[in-house]
Coordinates of C-alpha atoms in Angstrom, one line a residue:
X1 CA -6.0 -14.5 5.8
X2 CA -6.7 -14.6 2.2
X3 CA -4.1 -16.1 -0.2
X4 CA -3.5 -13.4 -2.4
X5 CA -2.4 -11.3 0.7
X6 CA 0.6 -14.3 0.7
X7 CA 0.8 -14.2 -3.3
X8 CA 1.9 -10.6 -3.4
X9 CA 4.7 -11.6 -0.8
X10 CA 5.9 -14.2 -2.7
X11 CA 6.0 -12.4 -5.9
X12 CA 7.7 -8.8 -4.9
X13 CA 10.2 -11.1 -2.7
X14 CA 10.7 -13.2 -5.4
X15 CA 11.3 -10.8 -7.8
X16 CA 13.9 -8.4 -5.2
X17 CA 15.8 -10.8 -3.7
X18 CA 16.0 -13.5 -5.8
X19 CA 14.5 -17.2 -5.8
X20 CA 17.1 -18.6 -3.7
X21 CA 16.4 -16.3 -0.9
X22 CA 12.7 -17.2 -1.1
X23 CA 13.2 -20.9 -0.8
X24 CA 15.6 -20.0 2.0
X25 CA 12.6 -18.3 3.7
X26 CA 10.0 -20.5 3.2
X27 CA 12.1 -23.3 5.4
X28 CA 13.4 -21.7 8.0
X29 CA 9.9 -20.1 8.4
X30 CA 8.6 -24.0 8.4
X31 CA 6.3 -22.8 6.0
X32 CA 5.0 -26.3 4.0
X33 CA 3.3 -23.9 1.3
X34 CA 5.0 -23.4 -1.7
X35 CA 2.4 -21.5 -3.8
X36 CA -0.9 -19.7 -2.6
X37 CA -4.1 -19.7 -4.0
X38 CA -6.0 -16.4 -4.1
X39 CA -9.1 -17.4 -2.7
X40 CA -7.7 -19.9 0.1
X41 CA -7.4 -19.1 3.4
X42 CA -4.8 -19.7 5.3
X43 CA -3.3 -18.7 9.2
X44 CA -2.4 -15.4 10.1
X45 CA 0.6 -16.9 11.7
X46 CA 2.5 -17.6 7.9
X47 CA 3.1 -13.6 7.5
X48 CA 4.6 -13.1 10.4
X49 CA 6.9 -16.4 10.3
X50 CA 7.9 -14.8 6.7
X51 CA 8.6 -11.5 7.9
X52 CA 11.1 -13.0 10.5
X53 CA 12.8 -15.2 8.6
X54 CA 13.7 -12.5 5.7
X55 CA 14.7 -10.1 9.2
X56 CA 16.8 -13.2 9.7
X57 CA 18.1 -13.9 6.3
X58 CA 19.0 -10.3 5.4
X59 CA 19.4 -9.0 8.8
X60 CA 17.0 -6.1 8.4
X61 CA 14.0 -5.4 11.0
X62 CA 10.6 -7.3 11.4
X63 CA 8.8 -4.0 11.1
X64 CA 10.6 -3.1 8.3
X65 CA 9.6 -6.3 6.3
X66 CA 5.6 -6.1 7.7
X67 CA 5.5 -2.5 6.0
X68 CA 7.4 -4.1 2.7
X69 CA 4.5 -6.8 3.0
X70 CA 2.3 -4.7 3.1
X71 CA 3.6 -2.2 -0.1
X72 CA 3.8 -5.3 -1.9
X73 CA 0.2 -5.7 -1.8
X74 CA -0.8 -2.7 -3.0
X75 CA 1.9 -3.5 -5.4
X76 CA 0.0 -6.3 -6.4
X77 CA -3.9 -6.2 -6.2
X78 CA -3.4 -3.9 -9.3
X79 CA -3.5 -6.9 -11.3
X80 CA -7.0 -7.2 -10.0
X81 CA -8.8 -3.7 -10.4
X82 CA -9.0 -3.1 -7.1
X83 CA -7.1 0.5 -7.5
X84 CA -10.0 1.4 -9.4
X85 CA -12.4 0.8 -5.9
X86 CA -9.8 3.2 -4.0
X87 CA -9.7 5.9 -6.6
X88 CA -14.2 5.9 -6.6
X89 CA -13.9 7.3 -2.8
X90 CA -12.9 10.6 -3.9
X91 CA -10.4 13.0 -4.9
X92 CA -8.4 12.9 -2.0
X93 CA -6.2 10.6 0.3
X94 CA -8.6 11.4 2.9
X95 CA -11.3 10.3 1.3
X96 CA -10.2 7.1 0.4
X97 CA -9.2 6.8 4.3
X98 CA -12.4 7.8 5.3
X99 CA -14.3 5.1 3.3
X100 CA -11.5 2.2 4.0
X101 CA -14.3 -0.1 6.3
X102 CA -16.7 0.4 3.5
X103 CA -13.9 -0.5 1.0
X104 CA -13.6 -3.5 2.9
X105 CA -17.5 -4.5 3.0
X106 CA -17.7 -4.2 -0.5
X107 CA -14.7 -6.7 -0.8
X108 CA -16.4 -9.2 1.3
X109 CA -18.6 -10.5 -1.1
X110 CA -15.7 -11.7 -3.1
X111 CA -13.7 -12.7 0.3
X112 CA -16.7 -13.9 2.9
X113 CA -14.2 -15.3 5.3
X114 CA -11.8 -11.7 5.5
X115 CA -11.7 -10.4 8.9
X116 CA -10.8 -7.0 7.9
X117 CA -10.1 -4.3 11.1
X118 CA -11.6 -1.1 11.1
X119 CA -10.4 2.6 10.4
X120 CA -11.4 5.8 11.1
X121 CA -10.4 9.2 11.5
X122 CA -10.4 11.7 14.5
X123 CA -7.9 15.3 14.3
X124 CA -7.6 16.1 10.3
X125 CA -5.9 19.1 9.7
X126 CA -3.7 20.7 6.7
X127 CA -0.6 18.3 7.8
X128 CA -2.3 15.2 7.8
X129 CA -4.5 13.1 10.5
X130 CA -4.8 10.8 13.2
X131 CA -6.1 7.1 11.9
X132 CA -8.0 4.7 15.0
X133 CA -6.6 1.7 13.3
X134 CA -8.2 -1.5 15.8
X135 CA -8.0 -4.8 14.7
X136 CA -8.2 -8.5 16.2
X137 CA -4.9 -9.4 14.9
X138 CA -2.1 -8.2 16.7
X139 CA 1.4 -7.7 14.9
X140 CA 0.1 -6.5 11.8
X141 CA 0.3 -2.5 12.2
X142 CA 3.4 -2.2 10.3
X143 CA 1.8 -4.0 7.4
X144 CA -1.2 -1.1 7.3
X145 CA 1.6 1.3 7.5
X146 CA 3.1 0.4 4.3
X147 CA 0.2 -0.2 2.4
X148 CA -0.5 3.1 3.6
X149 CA 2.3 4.6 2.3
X150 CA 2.3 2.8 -0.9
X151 CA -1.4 3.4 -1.7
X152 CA -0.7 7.7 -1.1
X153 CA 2.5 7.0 -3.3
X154 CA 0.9 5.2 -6.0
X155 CA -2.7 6.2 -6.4
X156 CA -2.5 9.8 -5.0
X157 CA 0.8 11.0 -5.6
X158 CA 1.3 11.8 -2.1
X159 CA 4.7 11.8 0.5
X160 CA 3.1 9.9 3.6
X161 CA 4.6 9.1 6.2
X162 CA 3.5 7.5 9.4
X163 CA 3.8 6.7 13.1
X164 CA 2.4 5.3 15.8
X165 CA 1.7 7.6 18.6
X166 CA 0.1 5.1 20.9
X167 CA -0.8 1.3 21.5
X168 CA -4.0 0.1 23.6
X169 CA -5.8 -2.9 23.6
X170 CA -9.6 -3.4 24.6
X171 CA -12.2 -6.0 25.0
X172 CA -14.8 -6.7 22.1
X173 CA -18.5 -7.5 23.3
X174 CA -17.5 -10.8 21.6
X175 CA -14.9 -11.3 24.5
X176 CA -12.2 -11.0 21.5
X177 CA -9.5 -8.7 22.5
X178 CA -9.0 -5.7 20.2
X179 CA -5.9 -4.5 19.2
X180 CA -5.8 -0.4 18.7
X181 CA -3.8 2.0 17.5
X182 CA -3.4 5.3 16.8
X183 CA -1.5 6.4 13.9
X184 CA -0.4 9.8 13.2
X185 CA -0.6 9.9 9.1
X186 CA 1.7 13.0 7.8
X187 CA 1.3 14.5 4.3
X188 CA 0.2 17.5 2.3
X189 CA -3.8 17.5 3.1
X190 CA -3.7 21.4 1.9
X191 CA -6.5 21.1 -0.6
X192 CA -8.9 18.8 1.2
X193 CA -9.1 21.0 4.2
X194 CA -9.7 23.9 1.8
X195 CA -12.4 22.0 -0.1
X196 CA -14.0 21.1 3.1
X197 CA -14.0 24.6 4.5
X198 CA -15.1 26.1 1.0
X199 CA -18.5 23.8 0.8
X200 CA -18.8 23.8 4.4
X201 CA -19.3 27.9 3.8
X202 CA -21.5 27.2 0.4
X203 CA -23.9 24.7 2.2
X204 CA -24.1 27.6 4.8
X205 CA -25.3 30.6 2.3
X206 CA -27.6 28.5 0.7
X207 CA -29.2 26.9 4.1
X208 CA -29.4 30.9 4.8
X209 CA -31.5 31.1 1.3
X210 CA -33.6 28.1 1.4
X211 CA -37.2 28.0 3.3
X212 CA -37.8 25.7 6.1
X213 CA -40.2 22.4 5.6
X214 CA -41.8 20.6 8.2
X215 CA -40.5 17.0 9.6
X216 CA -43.6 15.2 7.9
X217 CA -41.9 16.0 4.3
X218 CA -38.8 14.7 5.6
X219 CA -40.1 11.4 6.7
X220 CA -42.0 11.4 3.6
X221 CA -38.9 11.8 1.4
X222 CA -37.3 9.3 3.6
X223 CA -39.6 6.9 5.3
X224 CA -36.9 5.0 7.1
X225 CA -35.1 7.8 8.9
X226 CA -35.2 8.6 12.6
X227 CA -34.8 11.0 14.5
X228 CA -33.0 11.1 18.2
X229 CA -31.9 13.8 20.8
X230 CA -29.0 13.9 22.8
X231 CA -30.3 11.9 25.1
X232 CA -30.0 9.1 22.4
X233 CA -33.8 9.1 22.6
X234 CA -35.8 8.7 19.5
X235 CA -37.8 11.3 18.8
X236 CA -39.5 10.6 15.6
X237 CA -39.0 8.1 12.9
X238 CA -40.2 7.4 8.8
X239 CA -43.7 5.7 8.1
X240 CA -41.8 2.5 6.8
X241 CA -39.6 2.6 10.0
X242 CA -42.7 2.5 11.7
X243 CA -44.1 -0.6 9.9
X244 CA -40.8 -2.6 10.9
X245 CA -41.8 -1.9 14.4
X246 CA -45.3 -3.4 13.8
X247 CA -46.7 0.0 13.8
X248 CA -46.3 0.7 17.1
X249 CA -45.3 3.8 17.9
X250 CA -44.6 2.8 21.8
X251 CA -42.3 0.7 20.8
X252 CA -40.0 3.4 19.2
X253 CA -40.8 6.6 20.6
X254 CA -39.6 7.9 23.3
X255 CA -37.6 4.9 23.9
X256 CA -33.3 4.8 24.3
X257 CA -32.5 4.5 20.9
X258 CA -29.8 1.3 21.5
X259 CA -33.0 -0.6 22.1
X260 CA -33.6 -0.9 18.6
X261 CA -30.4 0.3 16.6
X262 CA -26.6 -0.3 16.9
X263 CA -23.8 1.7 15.6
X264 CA -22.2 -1.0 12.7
X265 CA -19.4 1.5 11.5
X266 CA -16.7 2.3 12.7
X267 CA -16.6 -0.3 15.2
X268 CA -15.8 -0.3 18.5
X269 CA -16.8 2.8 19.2
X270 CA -19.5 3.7 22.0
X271 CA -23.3 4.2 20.6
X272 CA -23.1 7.9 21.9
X273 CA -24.3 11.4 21.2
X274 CA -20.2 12.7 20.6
X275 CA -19.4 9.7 18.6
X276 CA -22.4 10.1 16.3
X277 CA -21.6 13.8 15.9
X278 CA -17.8 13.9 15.7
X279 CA -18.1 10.5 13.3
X280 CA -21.0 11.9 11.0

């Protein structure tokens, strides 16, 4: 992990419980860093060793420590504009959690070596939502959980709070193992789901109103788009499209469309007809 990740825990633990505590921490963690540099990384294994020597040292929980790791960060990256990245997604909490894997491609340029997990929603409703949260590291879903929490707090004014209502771990096609979880994310998601339902019902009148056009002046408008069944066939595709494909149509048409195309976002998931639909 990054080293500002580590920076914001030694600041906010620094600053509530004292310098003494912190150099307490540091050795009976058998941590030999003393300060962190932002854009240095270091082992995932430092966090955790923190976490359980302040459990230790004030005789609180692990978990409880993860999550305050994990508020301090949120805490902290402030100082560094990224609140303004979280607030661009949208009006609402839920918008900002559907766009956190595009958050984190975005931050990639800055931090090429992150190793960010992946997020995305299934059951929203008026109460809150479910969040997939998988990951290669294991130990850290307490952390998410209070950056969670803090980021509703601080950016959106929002009560979260949060759970885990099941564990599971799976295989990547990398032959990684994947760490996933479900969360169940509670808070007042009132005027989202009333937004949603209110364009939803606009988009519909007007569709009603507006005259149909043929599929050659929606390639035209968008040369690189394609179109597939729910076979996962491809059934037509944009001019430019084409010309990646050396302009042969044989080689896209009518061919299974994981021939040619994988799903990047949200990963994990399988390249299916449901998924595409449910995660559109």
């Amino acid at each position: 992990m990054y080293g500002m990740l580590l920076e914001s825990v030694q600041h906010f633990v620094q600053l509530e419980y004292g310098e003494e505590v912190w150099r307490k921490v540091l050795a009976l963690s058998g941590c030999k860093f003393t300060v962190f540099n932002t854009h240095q990384v270091y082992p995932d294994s430092i966090m955790a060793s923190l976490a359980s020597a302040l459990a230790i040292t004030t005789s609180n929980s692990y978990e409880s420590f993860m999550k305050f790791f994990g508020k301090c960060f949120v805490r902290f990256f402030s100082n560094y504009g990224y609140d303004a990245t979280i607030k661009a997604t949208g009006r609402y909490f839920t918008d900002f959690l559907d766009n956190v894997d595009n958050i984190h491609s975005q931050f990639r340029l800055s931090y090429p070596k992150m190793k960010s997990p992946s997020m995305y929603l299934t059951d929203v409703d008026e109460n809150g939502c479910i969040l997939v949260y998988r990951s290669q590291r294991q130990g850290f879903t307490h952390y998410v959980m209070g950056q969670l929490e803090q980021i509703a707090k601080e950016i959106y004014n929002l009560k979260l709070s949060t759970s885990i209502v099941d564990e599971q771990t799976s295989t990547a096609p990398t032959g990684k193992t994947l760490y996933i979880v479900n969360l169940r994310l509670n808070f007042d998601n009132t005027q989202y789901v009333e937004t949603k339902k209110l364009t939803k019902a606009t988009n519909l009148r007007l569709n009603s109103r507006l005259p149909g056009f043929s599929c050659d002046l929606l390639f035209e408008l968008f040369p690189f788009a394609i179109l597939f069944d729910p076979a996962m066939t491809v059934v037509a595709c944009g001019g430019k499209l084409l010309e990646l494909a050396g302009g042969c149509k044989e080689q896209l048409l009518r061919q299974p469309l994981d021939n040619m195309f994988k799903l990047r976002r949200p990963k994990g998931i399988a390249f299916t007809w449901k998924n595409v639909s449910m995660y559109k």
